[in-house]
């Protein structure tokens, strides 16, 4: 009886599984320039309903990337509307229509009252081409 007879096959399967997991993780581990900034926001001066929406935003929008990404990205109102839907449609986003709407309201308020007042401090959203370039540059 050879106890290690199946070891090579087992190792092959195990390393294939690890490779797949790493690959799946890396797809969402892309680093964007805006990920490096502040990842929290003091909303104590915002209206109560916007503060409430911020809590939901902080919970839902930091699941796949840091909260710094949306906090440091500047978009127009239409772009935010499109972008919240794009994020909602990603697999396992866990964001309902109503939650998406509340988060959108927060993002628009924050855009007008903070980002638009100091545009040079924020990143413009990357285009799909720029995202693909980053993916290639980071080997993902
Ligand atoms: C299921 C995972 C997931 C969730 C949840 C998620 N995102 Fe994303 N987000 C991504 C991925 C992946 C990218 C990279 C670009 C792409 O694939 O669309 C991204 C990119 C972004 C960008 C960068 C846009 C650019 O082009 O510069 C912003 C802003 C953003 N997300 C905001 C949000 C907001 C706001 C929420 C909450 C409503 C959210 N994300 C929730 C996965 C997610």
PDB file of C-alpha atoms and ligand atoms in Angstrom:
ATOM      1  CA  UNK A   1       0.000   0.000   0.000  1.00  0.00           C
ATOM      2  CA  UNK A   2       1.443   3.320  -1.061  1.00  0.00           C
ATOM      3  CA  UNK A   3      -0.100   6.074   1.072  1.00  0.00           C
ATOM      4  CA  UNK A   4       1.045   8.891  -1.229  1.00  0.00           C
ATOM      5  CA  UNK A   5      -0.121   7.341  -4.485  1.00  0.00           C
ATOM      6  CA  UNK A   6      -2.688  10.076  -5.132  1.00  0.00           C
ATOM      7  CA  UNK A   7      -0.576  12.948  -3.875  1.00  0.00           C
ATOM      8  CA  UNK A   8       0.564  14.265  -7.294  1.00  0.00           C
ATOM      9  CA  UNK A   9      -3.012  14.313  -8.594  1.00  0.00           C
ATOM     10  CA  UNK A  10      -4.215  15.962  -5.405  1.00  0.00           C
ATOM     11  CA  UNK A  11      -1.509  18.627  -5.630  1.00  0.00           C
ATOM     12  CA  UNK A  12      -2.362  19.332  -9.259  1.00  0.00           C
ATOM     13  CA  UNK A  13      -6.047  19.842  -8.437  1.00  0.00           C
ATOM     14  CA  UNK A  14      -5.239  21.915  -5.347  1.00  0.00           C
ATOM     15  CA  UNK A  15      -2.892  24.251  -7.185  1.00  0.00           C
ATOM     16  CA  UNK A  16      -5.375  24.660 -10.035  1.00  0.00           C
ATOM     17  CA  UNK A  17      -8.021  25.641  -7.477  1.00  0.00           C
ATOM     18  CA  UNK A  18      -5.695  28.170  -5.846  1.00  0.00           C
ATOM     19  CA  UNK A  19      -4.857  29.667  -9.248  1.00  0.00           C
ATOM     20  CA  UNK A  20      -8.554  30.069 -10.096  1.00  0.00           C
ATOM     21  CA  UNK A  21      -9.283  31.744  -6.758  1.00  0.00           C
ATOM     22  CA  UNK A  22      -6.348  34.117  -7.134  1.00  0.00           C
ATOM     23  CA  UNK A  23      -7.446  35.028 -10.623  1.00  0.00           C
ATOM     24  CA  UNK A  24     -11.047  35.681  -9.531  1.00  0.00           C
ATOM     25  CA  UNK A  25      -9.817  37.874  -6.687  1.00  0.00           C
ATOM     26  CA  UNK A  26      -7.417  39.840  -8.828  1.00  0.00           C
ATOM     27  CA  UNK A  27     -10.162  40.824 -11.232  1.00  0.00           C
ATOM     28  CA  UNK A  28     -11.645  42.936  -8.436  1.00  0.00           C
ATOM     29  CA  UNK A  29      -8.299  43.914  -6.933  1.00  0.00           C
ATOM     30  CA  UNK A  30      -7.474  46.399  -9.646  1.00  0.00           C
ATOM     31  CA  UNK A  31      -6.062  49.562  -8.086  1.00  0.00           C
ATOM     32  CA  UNK A  32      -7.398  52.879  -9.390  1.00  0.00           C
ATOM     33  CA  UNK A  33      -5.667  56.220  -8.705  1.00  0.00           C
ATOM     34  CA  UNK A  34      -8.642  57.414  -6.647  1.00  0.00           C
ATOM     35  CA  UNK A  35      -8.392  54.409  -4.288  1.00  0.00           C
ATOM     36  CA  UNK A  36      -5.459  56.026  -2.510  1.00  0.00           C
ATOM     37  CA  UNK A  37      -7.235  59.072  -1.075  1.00  0.00           C
ATOM     38  CA  UNK A  38      -9.444  59.527   1.980  1.00  0.00           C
ATOM     39  CA  UNK A  39     -11.828  56.627   2.624  1.00  0.00           C
ATOM     40  CA  UNK A  40     -14.210  58.252   5.116  1.00  0.00           C
ATOM     41  CA  UNK A  41     -16.169  61.469   5.080  1.00  0.00           C
ATOM     42  CA  UNK A  42     -17.423  63.678   7.911  1.00  0.00           C
ATOM     43  CA  UNK A  43     -21.078  64.182   7.003  1.00  0.00           C
ATOM     44  CA  UNK A  44     -22.152  65.791  10.295  1.00  0.00           C
ATOM     45  CA  UNK A  45     -23.030  69.046   8.484  1.00  0.00           C
ATOM     46  CA  UNK A  46     -25.172  67.271   5.852  1.00  0.00           C
ATOM     47  CA  UNK A  47     -29.003  67.089   6.181  1.00  0.00           C
ATOM     48  CA  UNK A  48     -30.235  64.100   8.267  1.00  0.00           C
ATOM     49  CA  UNK A  49     -31.621  62.130   5.297  1.00  0.00           C
ATOM     50  CA  UNK A  50     -28.316  62.562   3.427  1.00  0.00           C
ATOM     51  CA  UNK A  51     -26.425  61.391   6.532  1.00  0.00           C
ATOM     52  CA  UNK A  52     -28.621  58.305   6.593  1.00  0.00           C
ATOM     53  CA  UNK A  53     -27.958  57.635   2.919  1.00  0.00           C
ATOM     54  CA  UNK A  54     -24.219  58.039   3.551  1.00  0.00           C
ATOM     55  CA  UNK A  55     -24.362  55.158   6.056  1.00  0.00           C
ATOM     56  CA  UNK A  56     -25.978  52.934   3.431  1.00  0.00           C
ATOM     57  CA  UNK A  57     -23.427  54.080   0.852  1.00  0.00           C
ATOM     58  CA  UNK A  58     -20.525  53.340   3.232  1.00  0.00           C
ATOM     59  CA  UNK A  59     -21.905  49.865   3.860  1.00  0.00           C
ATOM     60  CA  UNK A  60     -22.777  48.928   0.261  1.00  0.00           C
ATOM     61  CA  UNK A  61     -20.105  50.661  -1.795  1.00  0.00           C
ATOM     62  CA  UNK A  62     -17.057  49.407   0.092  1.00  0.00           C
ATOM     63  CA  UNK A  63     -17.757  45.739  -0.554  1.00  0.00           C
ATOM     64  CA  UNK A  64     -15.568  45.285  -3.651  1.00  0.00           C
ATOM     65  CA  UNK A  65     -13.255  48.312  -3.471  1.00  0.00           C
ATOM     66  CA  UNK A  66     -12.411  50.917  -0.860  1.00  0.00           C
ATOM     67  CA  UNK A  67     -14.856  53.722  -0.157  1.00  0.00           C
ATOM     68  CA  UNK A  68     -12.068  56.053  -1.288  1.00  0.00           C
ATOM     69  CA  UNK A  69     -12.898  55.133  -4.877  1.00  0.00           C
ATOM     70  CA  UNK A  70     -16.345  56.768  -5.020  1.00  0.00           C
ATOM     71  CA  UNK A  71     -15.432  59.452  -2.434  1.00  0.00           C
ATOM     72  CA  UNK A  72     -12.599  60.738  -4.623  1.00  0.00           C
ATOM     73  CA  UNK A  73     -14.307  60.432  -7.999  1.00  0.00           C
ATOM     74  CA  UNK A  74     -16.094  63.370  -9.555  1.00  0.00           C
ATOM     75  CA  UNK A  75     -19.003  62.748 -11.950  1.00  0.00           C
ATOM     76  CA  UNK A  76     -21.979  64.568 -13.387  1.00  0.00           C
ATOM     77  CA  UNK A  77     -25.442  63.709 -12.096  1.00  0.00           C
ATOM     78  CA  UNK A  78     -26.181  61.519 -15.147  1.00  0.00           C
ATOM     79  CA  UNK A  79     -22.871  59.705 -14.817  1.00  0.00           C
ATOM     80  CA  UNK A  80     -23.638  58.913 -11.154  1.00  0.00           C
ATOM     81  CA  UNK A  81     -27.042  57.599 -12.132  1.00  0.00           C
ATOM     82  CA  UNK A  82     -25.467  55.353 -14.750  1.00  0.00           C
ATOM     83  CA  UNK A  83     -22.648  54.329 -12.454  1.00  0.00           C
ATOM     84  CA  UNK A  84     -24.829  53.341  -9.490  1.00  0.00           C
ATOM     85  CA  UNK A  85     -26.798  51.106 -11.890  1.00  0.00           C
ATOM     86  CA  UNK A  86     -23.568  49.646 -13.269  1.00  0.00           C
ATOM     87  CA  UNK A  87     -22.426  48.817  -9.713  1.00  0.00           C
ATOM     88  CA  UNK A  88     -25.868  47.412  -8.811  1.00  0.00           C
ATOM     89  CA  UNK A  89     -25.674  45.038 -11.765  1.00  0.00           C
ATOM     90  CA  UNK A  90     -22.333  43.557 -10.798  1.00  0.00           C
ATOM     91  CA  UNK A  91     -22.675  39.988  -9.477  1.00  0.00           C
ATOM     92  CA  UNK A  92     -23.449  39.893  -5.718  1.00  0.00           C
ATOM     93  CA  UNK A  93     -23.587  43.667  -5.351  1.00  0.00           C
ATOM     94  CA  UNK A  94     -26.432  43.243  -2.825  1.00  0.00           C
ATOM     95  CA  UNK A  95     -27.963  46.654  -3.641  1.00  0.00           C
ATOM     96  CA  UNK A  96     -31.749  46.915  -4.117  1.00  0.00           C
ATOM     97  CA  UNK A  97     -33.441  49.514  -6.372  1.00  0.00           C
ATOM     98  CA  UNK A  98     -34.535  51.576  -3.365  1.00  0.00           C
ATOM     99  CA  UNK A  99     -31.051  51.431  -1.812  1.00  0.00           C
ATOM    100  CA  UNK A 100     -29.490  52.373  -5.150  1.00  0.00           C
ATOM    101  CA  UNK A 101     -31.775  55.415  -5.306  1.00  0.00           C
ATOM    102  CA  UNK A 102     -30.855  56.551  -1.770  1.00  0.00           C
ATOM    103  CA  UNK A 103     -27.150  56.084  -2.488  1.00  0.00           C
ATOM    104  CA  UNK A 104     -27.537  58.080  -5.699  1.00  0.00           C
ATOM    105  CA  UNK A 105     -29.182  60.922  -3.726  1.00  0.00           C
ATOM    106  CA  UNK A 106     -26.186  60.991  -1.376  1.00  0.00           C
ATOM    107  CA  UNK A 107     -23.692  60.967  -4.257  1.00  0.00           C
ATOM    108  CA  UNK A 108     -25.434  63.866  -6.027  1.00  0.00           C
ATOM    109  CA  UNK A 109     -25.684  65.941  -2.839  1.00  0.00           C
ATOM    110  CA  UNK A 110     -22.018  65.306  -2.070  1.00  0.00           C
ATOM    111  CA  UNK A 111     -21.037  66.105  -5.652  1.00  0.00           C
ATOM    112  CA  UNK A 112     -22.768  69.518  -5.566  1.00  0.00           C
ATOM    113  CA  UNK A 113     -21.808  70.494  -2.025  1.00  0.00           C
ATOM    114  CA  UNK A 114     -18.241  69.221  -1.791  1.00  0.00           C
ATOM    115  CA  UNK A 115     -16.666  67.986  -5.029  1.00  0.00           C
ATOM    116  CA  UNK A 116     -17.967  70.697  -7.382  1.00  0.00           C
ATOM    117  CA  UNK A 117     -16.624  73.371  -5.015  1.00  0.00           C
ATOM    118  CA  UNK A 118     -13.104  72.042  -5.312  1.00  0.00           C
ATOM    119  CA  UNK A 119     -12.910  70.137  -8.623  1.00  0.00           C
ATOM    120  CA  UNK A 120      -9.105  69.992  -8.778  1.00  0.00           C
ATOM    121  CA  UNK A 121      -8.992  67.720  -5.706  1.00  0.00           C
ATOM    122  CA  UNK A 122     -10.974  64.904  -7.340  1.00  0.00           C
ATOM    123  CA  UNK A 123     -10.462  62.358 -10.093  1.00  0.00           C
ATOM    124  CA  UNK A 124     -12.588  62.255 -13.203  1.00  0.00           C
ATOM    125  CA  UNK A 125     -14.124  58.822 -13.747  1.00  0.00           C
ATOM    126  CA  UNK A 126     -11.935  56.599 -15.919  1.00  0.00           C
ATOM    127  CA  UNK A 127     -13.230  55.551 -19.323  1.00  0.00           C
ATOM    128  CA  UNK A 128     -13.536  51.860 -20.191  1.00  0.00           C
ATOM    129  CA  UNK A 129     -10.367  52.203 -22.313  1.00  0.00           C
ATOM    130  CA  UNK A 130      -8.446  53.694 -19.390  1.00  0.00           C
ATOM    131  CA  UNK A 131      -9.718  50.900 -17.129  1.00  0.00           C
ATOM    132  CA  UNK A 132      -8.511  48.287 -19.627  1.00  0.00           C
ATOM    133  CA  UNK A 133      -5.111  49.978 -19.836  1.00  0.00           C
ATOM    134  CA  UNK A 134      -4.821  49.838 -16.040  1.00  0.00           C
ATOM    135  CA  UNK A 135      -5.814  46.173 -16.117  1.00  0.00           C
ATOM    136  CA  UNK A 136      -3.048  45.403 -18.588  1.00  0.00           C
ATOM    137  CA  UNK A 137      -0.506  47.513 -16.705  1.00  0.00           C
ATOM    138  CA  UNK A 138      -1.314  45.666 -13.474  1.00  0.00           C
ATOM    139  CA  UNK A 139      -1.334  42.288 -15.183  1.00  0.00           C
ATOM    140  CA  UNK A 140      -5.047  41.634 -14.418  1.00  0.00           C
TER     141      UNK A 140
HETATM  142  C1  LIG B   1     -19.912  43.856  -6.697  1.00  0.00           C
HETATM  143  C2  LIG B   1     -18.720  44.668  -6.564  1.00  0.00           C
HETATM  144  C3  LIG B   1     -18.880  46.181  -6.504  1.00  0.00           C
HETATM  145  C4  LIG B   1     -19.750  46.898  -5.714  1.00  0.00           C
HETATM  146  C5  LIG B   1     -20.760  46.392  -4.693  1.00  0.00           C
HETATM  147  C6  LIG B   1     -19.504  48.302  -6.040  1.00  0.00           C
HETATM  148  N1  LIG B   1     -18.503  48.409  -6.975  1.00  0.00           N
HETATM  149 FE1  LIG B   1     -17.762  50.132  -7.747  1.00  0.00          FE
HETATM  150  N2  LIG B   1     -16.495  49.100  -8.934  1.00  0.00           N
HETATM  151  C7  LIG B   1     -16.407  47.720  -8.998  1.00  0.00           C
HETATM  152  C8  LIG B   1     -15.455  47.340 -10.033  1.00  0.00           C
HETATM  153  C9  LIG B   1     -15.073  45.910 -10.414  1.00  0.00           C
HETATM  154  C10 LIG B   1     -14.961  48.551 -10.596  1.00  0.00           C
HETATM  155  C11 LIG B   1     -13.943  48.704 -11.744  1.00  0.00           C
HETATM  156  C12 LIG B   1     -14.628  49.207 -12.985  1.00  0.00           C
HETATM  157  C13 LIG B   1     -15.672  48.276 -13.514  1.00  0.00           C
HETATM  158  O1  LIG B   1     -15.407  47.068 -13.629  1.00  0.00           O
HETATM  159  O2  LIG B   1     -16.789  48.754 -13.774  1.00  0.00           O
HETATM  160  C14 LIG B   1     -15.626  49.629  -9.869  1.00  0.00           C
HETATM  161  C15 LIG B   1     -15.387  50.964 -10.096  1.00  0.00           C
HETATM  162  C16 LIG B   1     -16.002  52.013  -9.433  1.00  0.00           C
HETATM  163  C17 LIG B   1     -15.720  53.423  -9.660  1.00  0.00           C
HETATM  164  C18 LIG B   1     -14.620  53.989 -10.568  1.00  0.00           C
HETATM  165  C19 LIG B   1     -15.170  54.603 -11.812  1.00  0.00           C
HETATM  166  C20 LIG B   1     -14.106  55.049 -12.767  1.00  0.00           C
HETATM  167  O3  LIG B   1     -14.214  54.687 -13.940  1.00  0.00           O
HETATM  168  O4  LIG B   1     -13.185  55.783 -12.376  1.00  0.00           O
HETATM  169  C21 LIG B   1     -16.582  54.119  -8.869  1.00  0.00           C
HETATM  170  C22 LIG B   1     -16.700  55.632  -8.735  1.00  0.00           C
HETATM  171  C23 LIG B   1     -17.399  53.159  -8.157  1.00  0.00           C
HETATM  172  N3  LIG B   1     -17.018  51.886  -8.502  1.00  0.00           N
HETATM  173  C24 LIG B   1     -18.421  53.501  -7.293  1.00  0.00           C
HETATM  174  C25 LIG B   1     -19.215  52.578  -6.628  1.00  0.00           C
HETATM  175  C26 LIG B   1     -20.384  52.933  -5.838  1.00  0.00           C
HETATM  176  C27 LIG B   1     -20.915  54.350  -5.643  1.00  0.00           C
HETATM  177  C28 LIG B   1     -20.882  51.764  -5.321  1.00  0.00           C
HETATM  178  C29 LIG B   1     -22.123  51.574  -4.478  1.00  0.00           C
HETATM  179  C30 LIG B   1     -23.367  51.955  -5.119  1.00  0.00           C
HETATM  180  C31 LIG B   1     -20.033  50.682  -5.807  1.00  0.00           C
HETATM  181  N4  LIG B   1     -19.045  51.211  -6.587  1.00  0.00           N
HETATM  182  C32 LIG B   1     -20.221  49.351  -5.476  1.00  0.00           C
HETATM  183  C33 LIG B   1     -17.095  46.827  -8.208  1.00  0.00           C
HETATM  184  C34 LIG B   1     -18.091  47.136  -7.292  1.00  0.00           C
END
